[in-house]
Amino acid sequence: EPWLPAQNADRMAACKQSFAVYEGDLVSLLNVYRQFEAYRNMDDDWAKRHLLNQRLLERAERVKRQIEGYLKLLELPLESCGHEVERVQRVACVALFQNAARRLPNGTYRLCRPVDEGRAPHVRF
């Protein structure tokens, strides 16, 4: 989470609520990052005032630049979803589904998607 620990629970709840959206936590976190991008050069204390971990947000920015570098290297288009949050939600579902697993009665996990276990022995963990 990008939130800093706070003594005042009401203030923390108000800060979280200011970024919250109906679409869920993923889109809320995207809102946090977009606001950070918008205000970081104009207001040095923006993150602190909103009880956000500035170092974590800066790390997210480095990861974003790294991904952009990969897109350029692979000659893939660099696009934004803009305000179409359904696109972000779809990408997240597809990415997370690839690793969805079911817990078996013996305590191990097995991926929900079909996998050739002979070629991929790491599917059991």
CSV table of N, CA, C and O in Angstrom, one decimal:
chain,number,residue,atom,x,y,z
A,1,GLU,N,0.8,-1.2,0.0
A,1,GLU,CA,0.0,0.0,0.0
A,1,GLU,C,0.9,1.2,0.0
A,1,GLU,O,1.9,1.3,0.7
A,2,PRO,N,0.4,2.3,-0.7
A,2,PRO,CA,1.2,3.5,-0.7
A,2,PRO,C,1.0,4.4,0.5
A,2,PRO,O,1.6,5.5,0.6
A,3,TRP,N,0.2,4.0,1.5
A,3,TRP,CA,-0.2,4.8,2.6
A,3,TRP,C,0.9,4.7,3.7
A,3,TRP,O,1.4,3.7,4.0
A,4,LEU,N,1.2,5.9,4.3
A,4,LEU,CA,2.1,5.9,5.5
A,4,LEU,C,1.2,5.6,6.7
A,4,LEU,O,0.1,6.0,6.8
A,5,PRO,N,1.9,5.0,7.7
A,5,PRO,CA,1.1,4.8,9.0
A,5,PRO,C,0.8,6.2,9.6
A,5,PRO,O,1.6,7.1,9.6
A,6,ALA,N,-0.4,6.3,10.1
A,6,ALA,CA,-0.9,7.5,10.7
A,6,ALA,C,-1.5,7.3,12.1
A,6,ALA,O,-2.1,6.3,12.3
A,7,GLN,N,-1.3,8.2,13.0
A,7,GLN,CA,-1.9,8.1,14.3
A,7,GLN,C,-3.4,8.4,14.3
A,7,GLN,O,-4.1,7.8,15.0
A,8,ASN,N,-3.8,9.3,13.4
A,8,ASN,CA,-5.1,9.8,13.3
A,8,ASN,C,-5.9,8.9,12.3
A,8,ASN,O,-5.7,9.1,11.1
A,9,ALA,N,-6.7,8.0,12.8
A,9,ALA,CA,-7.4,7.1,11.9
A,9,ALA,C,-8.4,7.8,11.0
A,9,ALA,O,-8.6,7.4,9.8
A,10,ASP,N,-9.0,8.9,11.5
A,10,ASP,CA,-10.0,9.6,10.7
A,10,ASP,C,-9.3,10.3,9.6
A,10,ASP,O,-9.9,10.4,8.5
A,11,ARG,N,-8.1,10.9,9.8
A,11,ARG,CA,-7.4,11.6,8.7
A,11,ARG,C,-7.0,10.6,7.7
A,11,ARG,O,-7.1,10.8,6.5
A,12,MET,N,-6.5,9.4,8.1
A,12,MET,CA,-6.1,8.4,7.2
A,12,MET,C,-7.3,7.9,6.3
A,12,MET,O,-7.2,7.8,5.1
A,13,ALA,N,-8.5,7.7,7.0
A,13,ALA,CA,-9.7,7.3,6.2
A,13,ALA,C,-10.1,8.4,5.2
A,13,ALA,O,-10.5,8.1,4.1
A,14,ALA,N,-10.0,9.7,5.6
A,14,ALA,CA,-10.3,10.8,4.7
A,14,ALA,C,-9.4,10.8,3.5
A,14,ALA,O,-9.8,11.0,2.4
A,15,CYS,N,-8.1,10.6,3.7
A,15,CYS,CA,-7.1,10.6,2.6
A,15,CYS,C,-7.4,9.5,1.7
A,15,CYS,O,-7.4,9.6,0.5
A,16,LYS,N,-7.6,8.3,2.2
A,16,LYS,CA,-7.9,7.1,1.4
A,16,LYS,C,-9.2,7.4,0.6
A,16,LYS,O,-9.3,7.1,-0.6
A,17,GLN,N,-10.2,7.9,1.2
A,17,GLN,CA,-11.5,8.2,0.6
A,17,GLN,C,-11.4,9.2,-0.5
A,17,GLN,O,-12.1,9.1,-1.5
A,18,SER,N,-10.4,10.1,-0.4
A,18,SER,CA,-10.3,11.2,-1.4
A,18,SER,C,-9.8,10.6,-2.8
A,18,SER,O,-10.0,11.2,-3.8
A,19,PHE,N,-9.2,9.4,-2.8
A,19,PHE,CA,-8.8,8.7,-4.0
A,19,PHE,C,-9.7,7.6,-4.4
A,19,PHE,O,-9.5,7.0,-5.5
A,20,ALA,N,-10.6,7.2,-3.6
A,20,ALA,CA,-11.4,6.0,-3.8
A,20,ALA,C,-12.4,6.2,-4.9
A,20,ALA,O,-12.9,7.3,-5.2
A,21,VAL,N,-12.6,5.1,-5.7
A,21,VAL,CA,-13.5,5.1,-6.8
A,21,VAL,C,-14.4,3.8,-6.7
A,21,VAL,O,-13.9,2.8,-6.1
A,22,TYR,N,-15.5,3.9,-7.4
A,22,TYR,CA,-16.4,2.7,-7.4
A,22,TYR,C,-15.8,1.5,-8.0
A,22,TYR,O,-16.1,0.4,-7.6
A,23,GLU,N,-14.9,1.7,-9.0
A,23,GLU,CA,-14.3,0.6,-9.8
A,23,GLU,C,-13.4,-0.3,-9.0
A,23,GLU,O,-13.0,-1.4,-9.5
A,24,GLY,N,-12.9,0.1,-7.8
A,24,GLY,CA,-12.1,-0.7,-7.0
A,24,GLY,C,-10.7,-0.2,-6.7
A,24,GLY,O,-10.4,0.9,-7.1
A,25,ASP,N,-10.0,-1.0,-5.9
A,25,ASP,CA,-8.7,-0.6,-5.4
A,25,ASP,C,-7.7,-0.4,-6.5
A,25,ASP,O,-6.9,0.5,-6.4
A,26,LEU,N,-7.7,-1.2,-7.5
A,26,LEU,CA,-6.7,-1.0,-8.6
A,26,LEU,C,-6.8,0.4,-9.3
A,26,LEU,O,-5.9,1.1,-9.5
A,27,VAL,N,-8.1,0.8,-9.5
A,27,VAL,CA,-8.3,2.1,-10.2
A,27,VAL,C,-8.0,3.2,-9.1
A,27,VAL,O,-7.5,4.2,-9.5
A,28,SER,N,-8.3,2.9,-7.9
A,28,SER,CA,-8.0,3.9,-6.8
A,28,SER,C,-6.5,4.2,-6.8
A,28,SER,O,-6.0,5.3,-6.7
A,29,LEU,N,-5.7,3.1,-6.8
A,29,LEU,CA,-4.2,3.2,-6.8
A,29,LEU,C,-3.7,3.9,-8.1
A,29,LEU,O,-2.8,4.7,-8.0
A,30,LEU,N,-4.4,3.7,-9.2
A,30,LEU,CA,-4.1,4.4,-10.4
A,30,LEU,C,-4.3,5.9,-10.3
A,30,LEU,O,-3.5,6.7,-10.7
A,31,ASN,N,-5.4,6.2,-9.6
A,31,ASN,CA,-5.7,7.6,-9.3
A,31,ASN,C,-4.6,8.2,-8.4
A,31,ASN,O,-4.2,9.4,-8.6
A,32,VAL,N,-4.2,7.5,-7.4
A,32,VAL,CA,-3.1,8.0,-6.6
A,32,VAL,C,-1.9,8.3,-7.4
A,32,VAL,O,-1.3,9.4,-7.3
A,33,TYR,N,-1.5,7.4,-8.3
A,33,TYR,CA,-0.3,7.6,-9.1
A,33,TYR,C,-0.5,8.8,-10.0
A,33,TYR,O,0.4,9.6,-10.2
A,34,ARG,N,-1.6,8.9,-10.7
A,34,ARG,CA,-1.9,10.0,-11.6
A,34,ARG,C,-1.8,11.3,-10.9
A,34,ARG,O,-1.3,12.3,-11.4
A,35,GLN,N,-2.4,11.4,-9.7
A,35,GLN,CA,-2.3,12.6,-9.0
A,35,GLN,C,-0.9,13.0,-8.5
A,35,GLN,O,-0.5,14.1,-8.6
A,36,PHE,N,-0.2,12.0,-8.2
A,36,PHE,CA,1.3,12.1,-7.8
A,36,PHE,C,2.0,12.7,-9.0
A,36,PHE,O,2.8,13.7,-8.9
A,37,GLU,N,1.8,12.2,-10.2
A,37,GLU,CA,2.5,12.7,-11.4
A,37,GLU,C,2.1,14.1,-11.6
A,37,GLU,O,2.9,15.0,-12.0
A,38,ALA,N,0.8,14.5,-11.4
A,38,ALA,CA,0.3,15.8,-11.7
A,38,ALA,C,0.9,16.9,-10.8
A,38,ALA,O,1.2,18.0,-11.2
A,39,TYR,N,1.1,16.5,-9.5
A,39,TYR,CA,1.4,17.5,-8.5
A,39,TYR,C,2.8,17.4,-8.0
A,39,TYR,O,3.3,18.3,-7.3
A,40,ARG,N,3.6,16.4,-8.3
A,40,ARG,CA,4.9,16.2,-7.7
A,40,ARG,C,5.9,17.4,-8.0
A,40,ARG,O,6.7,17.8,-7.1
A,41,ASN,N,5.8,18.0,-9.1
A,41,ASN,CA,6.8,19.1,-9.4
A,41,ASN,C,6.3,20.4,-8.9
A,41,ASN,O,7.1,21.3,-8.8
A,42,MET,N,5.0,20.5,-8.7
A,42,MET,CA,4.5,21.8,-8.2
A,42,MET,C,4.4,21.9,-6.7
A,42,MET,O,4.5,23.0,-6.1
A,43,ASP,N,4.4,20.8,-6.0
A,43,ASP,CA,4.2,20.8,-4.5
A,43,ASP,C,5.0,19.6,-3.9
A,43,ASP,O,4.7,18.5,-4.0
A,44,ASP,N,6.1,20.0,-3.3
A,44,ASP,CA,7.0,19.0,-2.7
A,44,ASP,C,6.4,18.2,-1.6
A,44,ASP,O,6.8,17.0,-1.4
A,45,ASP,N,5.5,18.8,-0.9
A,45,ASP,CA,4.9,18.1,0.2
A,45,ASP,C,3.5,17.4,-0.1
A,45,ASP,O,2.8,17.0,0.8
A,46,TRP,N,3.2,17.3,-1.4
A,46,TRP,CA,1.9,16.7,-1.8
A,46,TRP,C,1.7,15.3,-1.2
A,46,TRP,O,0.7,15.0,-0.6
A,47,ALA,N,2.7,14.5,-1.4
A,47,ALA,CA,2.6,13.1,-0.9
A,47,ALA,C,2.4,13.0,0.6
A,47,ALA,O,1.6,12.3,1.1
A,48,LYS,N,3.3,13.8,1.3
A,48,LYS,CA,3.3,13.8,2.7
A,48,LYS,C,1.9,14.3,3.3
A,48,LYS,O,1.3,13.7,4.2
A,49,ARG,N,1.4,15.3,2.6
A,49,ARG,CA,0.1,15.9,3.1
A,49,ARG,C,-1.1,14.9,2.9
A,49,ARG,O,-2.0,14.9,3.6
A,50,HIS,N,-0.9,14.0,1.9
A,50,HIS,CA,-2.0,13.0,1.7
A,50,HIS,C,-1.6,11.6,2.3
A,50,HIS,O,-2.2,10.6,2.0
A,51,LEU,N,-0.6,11.6,3.2
A,51,LEU,CA,-0.2,10.4,3.9
A,51,LEU,C,0.3,9.3,3.0
A,51,LEU,O,0.0,8.1,3.2
A,52,LEU,N,0.9,9.7,1.9
A,52,LEU,CA,1.4,8.7,0.9
A,52,LEU,C,2.9,8.6,1.0
A,52,LEU,O,3.7,9.5,1.3
A,53,ASN,N,3.4,7.4,0.8
A,53,ASN,CA,4.8,7.0,0.8
A,53,ASN,C,5.5,7.5,-0.5
A,53,ASN,O,5.3,6.9,-1.6
A,54,GLN,N,6.2,8.6,-0.5
A,54,GLN,CA,6.8,9.2,-1.7
A,54,GLN,C,7.8,8.3,-2.3
A,54,GLN,O,7.8,8.2,-3.5
A,55,ARG,N,8.6,7.6,-1.5
A,55,ARG,CA,9.6,6.7,-2.1
A,55,ARG,C,8.9,5.6,-2.9
A,55,ARG,O,9.4,5.2,-3.9
A,56,LEU,N,7.8,5.1,-2.4
A,56,LEU,CA,7.1,4.0,-3.1
A,56,LEU,C,6.5,4.5,-4.4
A,56,LEU,O,6.5,3.9,-5.4
A,57,LEU,N,6.0,5.7,-4.4
A,57,LEU,CA,5.4,6.3,-5.6
A,57,LEU,C,6.6,6.6,-6.6
A,57,LEU,O,6.4,6.4,-7.8
A,58,GLU,N,7.7,7.0,-6.1
A,58,GLU,CA,8.9,7.2,-7.0
A,58,GLU,C,9.3,5.9,-7.6
A,58,GLU,O,9.7,5.8,-8.8
A,59,ARG,N,9.2,4.8,-6.9
A,59,ARG,CA,9.6,3.5,-7.4
A,59,ARG,C,8.6,3.1,-8.5
A,59,ARG,O,9.0,2.5,-9.5
A,60,ALA,N,7.3,3.4,-8.3
A,60,ALA,CA,6.3,3.1,-9.3
A,60,ALA,C,6.6,3.9,-10.6
A,60,ALA,O,6.5,3.3,-11.7
A,61,GLU,N,7.1,5.1,-10.4
A,61,GLU,CA,7.5,5.9,-11.6
A,61,GLU,C,8.7,5.2,-12.3
A,61,GLU,O,8.7,5.2,-13.6
A,62,ARG,N,9.6,4.7,-11.6
A,62,ARG,CA,10.8,4.0,-12.2
A,62,ARG,C,10.3,2.8,-13.0
A,62,ARG,O,10.8,2.5,-14.1
A,63,VAL,N,9.4,2.0,-12.4
A,63,VAL,CA,8.9,0.8,-13.0
A,63,VAL,C,8.1,1.2,-14.3
A,63,VAL,O,8.3,0.6,-15.3
A,64,LYS,N,7.4,2.3,-14.2
A,64,LYS,CA,6.6,2.8,-15.4
A,64,LYS,C,7.6,3.1,-16.5
A,64,LYS,O,7.4,2.7,-17.7
A,65,ARG,N,8.7,3.8,-16.2
A,65,ARG,CA,9.7,4.2,-17.2
A,65,ARG,C,10.4,2.9,-17.8
A,65,ARG,O,10.6,2.8,-19.0
A,66,GLN,N,10.6,1.9,-16.9
A,66,GLN,CA,11.2,0.7,-17.4
A,66,GLN,C,10.2,-0.1,-18.4
A,66,GLN,O,10.7,-0.5,-19.4
A,67,ILE,N,9.0,-0.1,-18.1
A,67,ILE,CA,8.0,-0.7,-19.0
A,67,ILE,C,7.9,0.0,-20.3
A,67,ILE,O,7.9,-0.6,-21.4
A,68,GLU,N,7.9,1.4,-20.2
A,68,GLU,CA,7.9,2.2,-21.4
A,68,GLU,C,9.1,1.9,-22.3
A,68,GLU,O,9.1,1.8,-23.5
A,69,GLY,N,10.3,1.7,-21.6
A,69,GLY,CA,11.5,1.3,-22.3
A,69,GLY,C,11.4,0.0,-23.1
A,69,GLY,O,11.8,-0.2,-24.2
A,70,TYR,N,10.7,-1.0,-22.4
A,70,TYR,CA,10.5,-2.3,-23.0
A,70,TYR,C,9.6,-2.2,-24.2
A,70,TYR,O,9.8,-2.8,-25.3
A,71,LEU,N,8.5,-1.3,-24.1
A,71,LEU,CA,7.6,-1.1,-25.2
A,71,LEU,C,8.3,-0.5,-26.4
A,71,LEU,O,8.1,-1.0,-27.6
A,72,LYS,N,9.2,0.4,-26.2
A,72,LYS,CA,10.0,1.1,-27.3
A,72,LYS,C,10.9,0.1,-27.9
A,72,LYS,O,11.0,0.0,-29.1
A,73,LEU,N,11.6,-0.7,-27.0
A,73,LEU,CA,12.5,-1.7,-27.5
A,73,LEU,C,11.8,-2.8,-28.4
A,73,LEU,O,12.4,-3.2,-29.4
A,74,LEU,N,10.6,-3.2,-28.0
A,74,LEU,CA,9.9,-4.1,-28.8
A,74,LEU,C,9.0,-3.5,-29.9
A,74,LEU,O,8.3,-4.2,-30.6
A,75,GLU,N,9.2,-2.2,-30.0
A,75,GLU,CA,8.4,-1.4,-31.0
A,75,GLU,C,6.9,-1.6,-30.9
A,75,GLU,O,6.2,-1.8,-31.9
A,76,LEU,N,6.5,-1.6,-29.7
A,76,LEU,CA,5.0,-1.7,-29.4
A,76,LEU,C,4.5,-0.3,-29.2
A,76,LEU,O,5.2,0.6,-28.6
A,77,PRO,N,3.2,-0.1,-29.5
A,77,PRO,CA,2.7,1.3,-29.2
A,77,PRO,C,2.6,1.6,-27.8
A,77,PRO,O,2.2,0.8,-26.9
A,78,LEU,N,2.9,2.8,-27.4
A,78,LEU,CA,2.7,3.3,-26.1
A,78,LEU,C,1.4,4.0,-26.0
A,78,LEU,O,1.2,5.1,-26.6
A,79,GLU,N,0.4,3.4,-25.3
A,79,GLU,CA,-0.9,4.0,-25.2
A,79,GLU,C,-1.4,4.1,-23.8
A,79,GLU,O,-0.9,3.4,-22.9
A,80,SER,N,-2.3,5.0,-23.6
A,80,SER,CA,-2.9,5.2,-22.3
A,80,SER,C,-4.4,4.8,-22.4
A,80,SER,O,-5.0,5.0,-23.4
A,81,CYS,N,-4.9,4.3,-21.3
A,81,CYS,CA,-6.4,4.0,-21.3
A,81,CYS,C,-7.2,5.3,-21.1
A,81,CYS,O,-8.4,5.2,-21.3
A,82,GLY,N,-6.5,6.3,-20.8
A,82,GLY,CA,-7.3,7.6,-20.5
A,82,GLY,C,-8.2,7.4,-19.3
A,82,GLY,O,-7.8,7.0,-18.2
A,83,HIS,N,-9.5,7.6,-19.6
A,83,HIS,CA,-10.4,7.5,-18.5
A,83,HIS,C,-11.3,6.2,-18.7
A,83,HIS,O,-12.2,5.9,-18.0
A,84,GLU,N,-10.8,5.3,-19.6
A,84,GLU,CA,-11.5,4.0,-19.8
A,84,GLU,C,-11.0,3.0,-18.9
A,84,GLU,O,-10.2,2.2,-19.2
A,85,VAL,N,-11.4,3.0,-17.6
A,85,VAL,CA,-10.9,2.1,-16.6
A,85,VAL,C,-11.2,0.7,-16.9
A,85,VAL,O,-10.5,-0.2,-16.4
A,86,GLU,N,-12.2,0.4,-17.7
A,86,GLU,CA,-12.5,-1.0,-18.0
A,86,GLU,C,-11.4,-1.7,-18.7
A,86,GLU,O,-11.1,-2.9,-18.5
A,87,ARG,N,-10.6,-0.9,-19.5
A,87,ARG,CA,-9.4,-1.5,-20.1
A,87,ARG,C,-8.4,-2.0,-19.1
A,87,ARG,O,-7.8,-3.0,-19.2
A,88,VAL,N,-8.2,-1.2,-18.1
A,88,VAL,CA,-7.2,-1.5,-17.0
A,88,VAL,C,-7.7,-2.7,-16.3
A,88,VAL,O,-7.0,-3.7,-16.0
A,89,GLN,N,-9.0,-2.8,-16.0
A,89,GLN,CA,-9.6,-3.9,-15.2
A,89,GLN,C,-9.5,-5.2,-16.1
A,89,GLN,O,-9.2,-6.3,-15.5
A,90,ARG,N,-9.7,-5.1,-17.4
A,90,ARG,CA,-9.6,-6.3,-18.2
A,90,ARG,C,-8.1,-6.8,-18.2
A,90,ARG,O,-7.9,-8.0,-18.1
A,91,VAL,N,-7.2,-5.9,-18.4
A,91,VAL,CA,-5.8,-6.3,-18.4
A,91,VAL,C,-5.4,-7.0,-17.1
A,91,VAL,O,-4.7,-8.0,-17.0
A,92,ALA,N,-5.8,-6.4,-16.0
A,92,ALA,CA,-5.5,-7.0,-14.6
A,92,ALA,C,-6.1,-8.4,-14.5
A,92,ALA,O,-5.5,-9.3,-14.0
A,93,CYS,N,-7.4,-8.5,-15.0
A,93,CYS,CA,-8.0,-9.9,-14.9
A,93,CYS,C,-7.3,-10.9,-15.7
A,93,CYS,O,-7.0,-12.0,-15.2
A,94,VAL,N,-6.9,-10.5,-16.9
A,94,VAL,CA,-6.2,-11.5,-17.8
A,94,VAL,C,-4.8,-11.8,-17.1
A,94,VAL,O,-4.5,-13.0,-17.1
A,95,ALA,N,-4.1,-10.8,-16.6
A,95,ALA,CA,-2.8,-11.1,-16.0
A,95,ALA,C,-2.9,-11.9,-14.8
A,95,ALA,O,-2.1,-12.9,-14.6
A,96,LEU,N,-3.9,-11.6,-13.9
A,96,LEU,CA,-4.0,-12.4,-12.7
A,96,LEU,C,-4.5,-13.8,-12.9
A,96,LEU,O,-4.2,-14.7,-12.2
A,97,PHE,N,-5.4,-14.0,-13.9
A,97,PHE,CA,-6.0,-15.3,-14.2
A,97,PHE,C,-4.9,-16.3,-14.6
A,97,PHE,O,-5.0,-17.5,-14.3
A,98,GLN,N,-3.8,-15.8,-15.2
A,98,GLN,CA,-2.7,-16.7,-15.6
A,98,GLN,C,-2.1,-17.4,-14.4
A,98,GLN,O,-1.5,-18.5,-14.5
A,99,ASN,N,-2.2,-16.8,-13.2
A,99,ASN,CA,-1.7,-17.4,-12.0
A,99,ASN,C,-2.7,-17.8,-11.0
A,99,ASN,O,-2.3,-18.1,-9.8
A,100,ALA,N,-3.9,-17.9,-11.4
A,100,ALA,CA,-5.0,-18.3,-10.4
A,100,ALA,C,-4.8,-19.8,-10.1
A,100,ALA,O,-4.5,-20.6,-11.0
A,101,ALA,N,-4.9,-20.1,-8.8
A,101,ALA,CA,-4.6,-21.5,-8.4
A,101,ALA,C,-5.7,-21.9,-7.4
A,101,ALA,O,-6.4,-21.0,-6.8
A,102,ARG,N,-5.9,-23.2,-7.3
A,102,ARG,CA,-6.9,-23.8,-6.4
A,102,ARG,C,-6.1,-24.6,-5.3
A,102,ARG,O,-5.2,-25.3,-5.7
A,103,ARG,N,-6.5,-24.4,-4.1
A,103,ARG,CA,-5.9,-25.2,-3.0
A,103,ARG,C,-6.5,-26.6,-3.0
A,103,ARG,O,-7.7,-26.7,-2.9
A,104,LEU,N,-5.6,-27.6,-3.0
A,104,LEU,CA,-6.1,-29.0,-3.0
A,104,LEU,C,-6.2,-29.4,-1.5
A,104,LEU,O,-5.6,-28.8,-0.6
A,105,PRO,N,-6.9,-30.5,-1.3
A,105,PRO,CA,-7.1,-31.0,0.1
A,105,PRO,C,-5.7,-31.4,0.8
A,105,PRO,O,-5.6,-31.3,2.0
A,106,ASN,N,-4.7,-31.7,0.0
A,106,ASN,CA,-3.4,-32.0,0.6
A,106,ASN,C,-2.6,-30.8,1.0
A,106,ASN,O,-1.4,-30.9,1.4
A,107,GLY,N,-3.1,-29.6,0.7
A,107,GLY,CA,-2.4,-28.4,1.1
A,107,GLY,C,-1.6,-27.8,-0.1
A,107,GLY,O,-1.0,-26.7,0.1
A,108,THR,N,-1.5,-28.5,-1.2
A,108,THR,CA,-0.8,-27.9,-2.3
A,108,THR,C,-1.7,-27.1,-3.2
A,108,THR,O,-2.9,-27.1,-3.0
A,109,TYR,N,-1.2,-26.4,-4.2
A,109,TYR,CA,-2.0,-25.6,-5.1
A,109,TYR,C,-1.8,-26.1,-6.5
A,109,TYR,O,-0.7,-26.6,-6.9
A,110,ARG,N,-2.8,-25.9,-7.3
A,110,ARG,CA,-2.7,-26.3,-8.7
A,110,ARG,C,-3.4,-25.1,-9.5
A,110,ARG,O,-4.4,-24.6,-9.1
A,111,LEU,N,-2.7,-24.8,-10.6
A,111,LEU,CA,-3.2,-23.7,-11.4
A,111,LEU,C,-4.6,-24.1,-12.0
A,111,LEU,O,-4.8,-25.2,-12.3
A,112,CYS,N,-5.5,-23.1,-12.1
A,112,CYS,CA,-6.8,-23.3,-12.7
A,112,CYS,C,-6.8,-23.5,-14.2
A,112,CYS,O,-7.6,-24.3,-14.7
A,113,ARG,N,-5.8,-22.9,-14.8
A,113,ARG,CA,-5.8,-23.1,-16.3
A,113,ARG,C,-5.0,-24.4,-16.6
A,113,ARG,O,-4.2,-24.9,-15.9
A,114,PRO,N,-5.4,-25.0,-17.8
A,114,PRO,CA,-4.7,-26.3,-18.1
A,114,PRO,C,-3.2,-26.0,-18.5
A,114,PRO,O,-2.9,-25.0,-19.1
A,115,VAL,N,-2.4,-26.9,-18.0
A,115,VAL,CA,-0.9,-26.7,-18.2
A,115,VAL,C,-0.4,-28.1,-18.4
A,115,VAL,O,-0.7,-29.1,-17.8
A,116,ASP,N,0.6,-28.2,-19.4
A,116,ASP,CA,1.3,-29.4,-19.7
A,116,ASP,C,2.3,-29.6,-18.6
A,116,ASP,O,3.4,-29.0,-18.6
A,117,GLU,N,2.0,-30.4,-17.5
A,117,GLU,CA,2.9,-30.5,-16.4
A,117,GLU,C,4.3,-31.2,-16.7
A,117,GLU,O,5.2,-30.9,-16.0
A,118,GLY,N,4.3,-31.9,-17.8
A,118,GLY,CA,5.6,-32.5,-18.2
A,118,GLY,C,6.6,-31.5,-18.7
A,118,GLY,O,7.8,-31.6,-18.4
A,119,ARG,N,6.1,-30.4,-19.3
A,119,ARG,CA,6.9,-29.3,-19.8
A,119,ARG,C,7.1,-28.2,-18.8
A,119,ARG,O,8.0,-27.4,-18.9
A,120,ALA,N,6.2,-28.2,-17.8
A,120,ALA,CA,6.2,-27.1,-16.8
A,120,ALA,C,6.1,-27.6,-15.4
A,120,ALA,O,5.0,-27.5,-14.8
A,121,PRO,N,7.1,-28.3,-14.8
A,121,PRO,CA,7.0,-28.9,-13.5
A,121,PRO,C,6.8,-27.9,-12.4
A,121,PRO,O,6.4,-28.3,-11.3
A,122,HIS,N,7.1,-26.6,-12.6
A,122,HIS,CA,6.9,-25.6,-11.6
A,122,HIS,C,5.5,-25.3,-11.3
A,122,HIS,O,5.2,-24.4,-10.4
A,123,VAL,N,4.5,-25.9,-12.0
A,123,VAL,CA,3.1,-25.5,-11.7
A,123,VAL,C,2.6,-25.9,-10.4
A,123,VAL,O,1.6,-25.5,-9.9
A,124,ARG,N,3.3,-26.9,-9.8
A,124,ARG,CA,2.9,-27.3,-8.4
A,124,ARG,C,3.8,-26.5,-7.4
A,124,ARG,O,5.0,-26.6,-7.5
A,125,PHE,N,3.2,-25.9,-6.4
A,125,PHE,CA,4.0,-25.2,-5.4
A,125,PHE,C,3.4,-25.3,-4.0
A,125,PHE,O,2.4,-25.8,-3.8
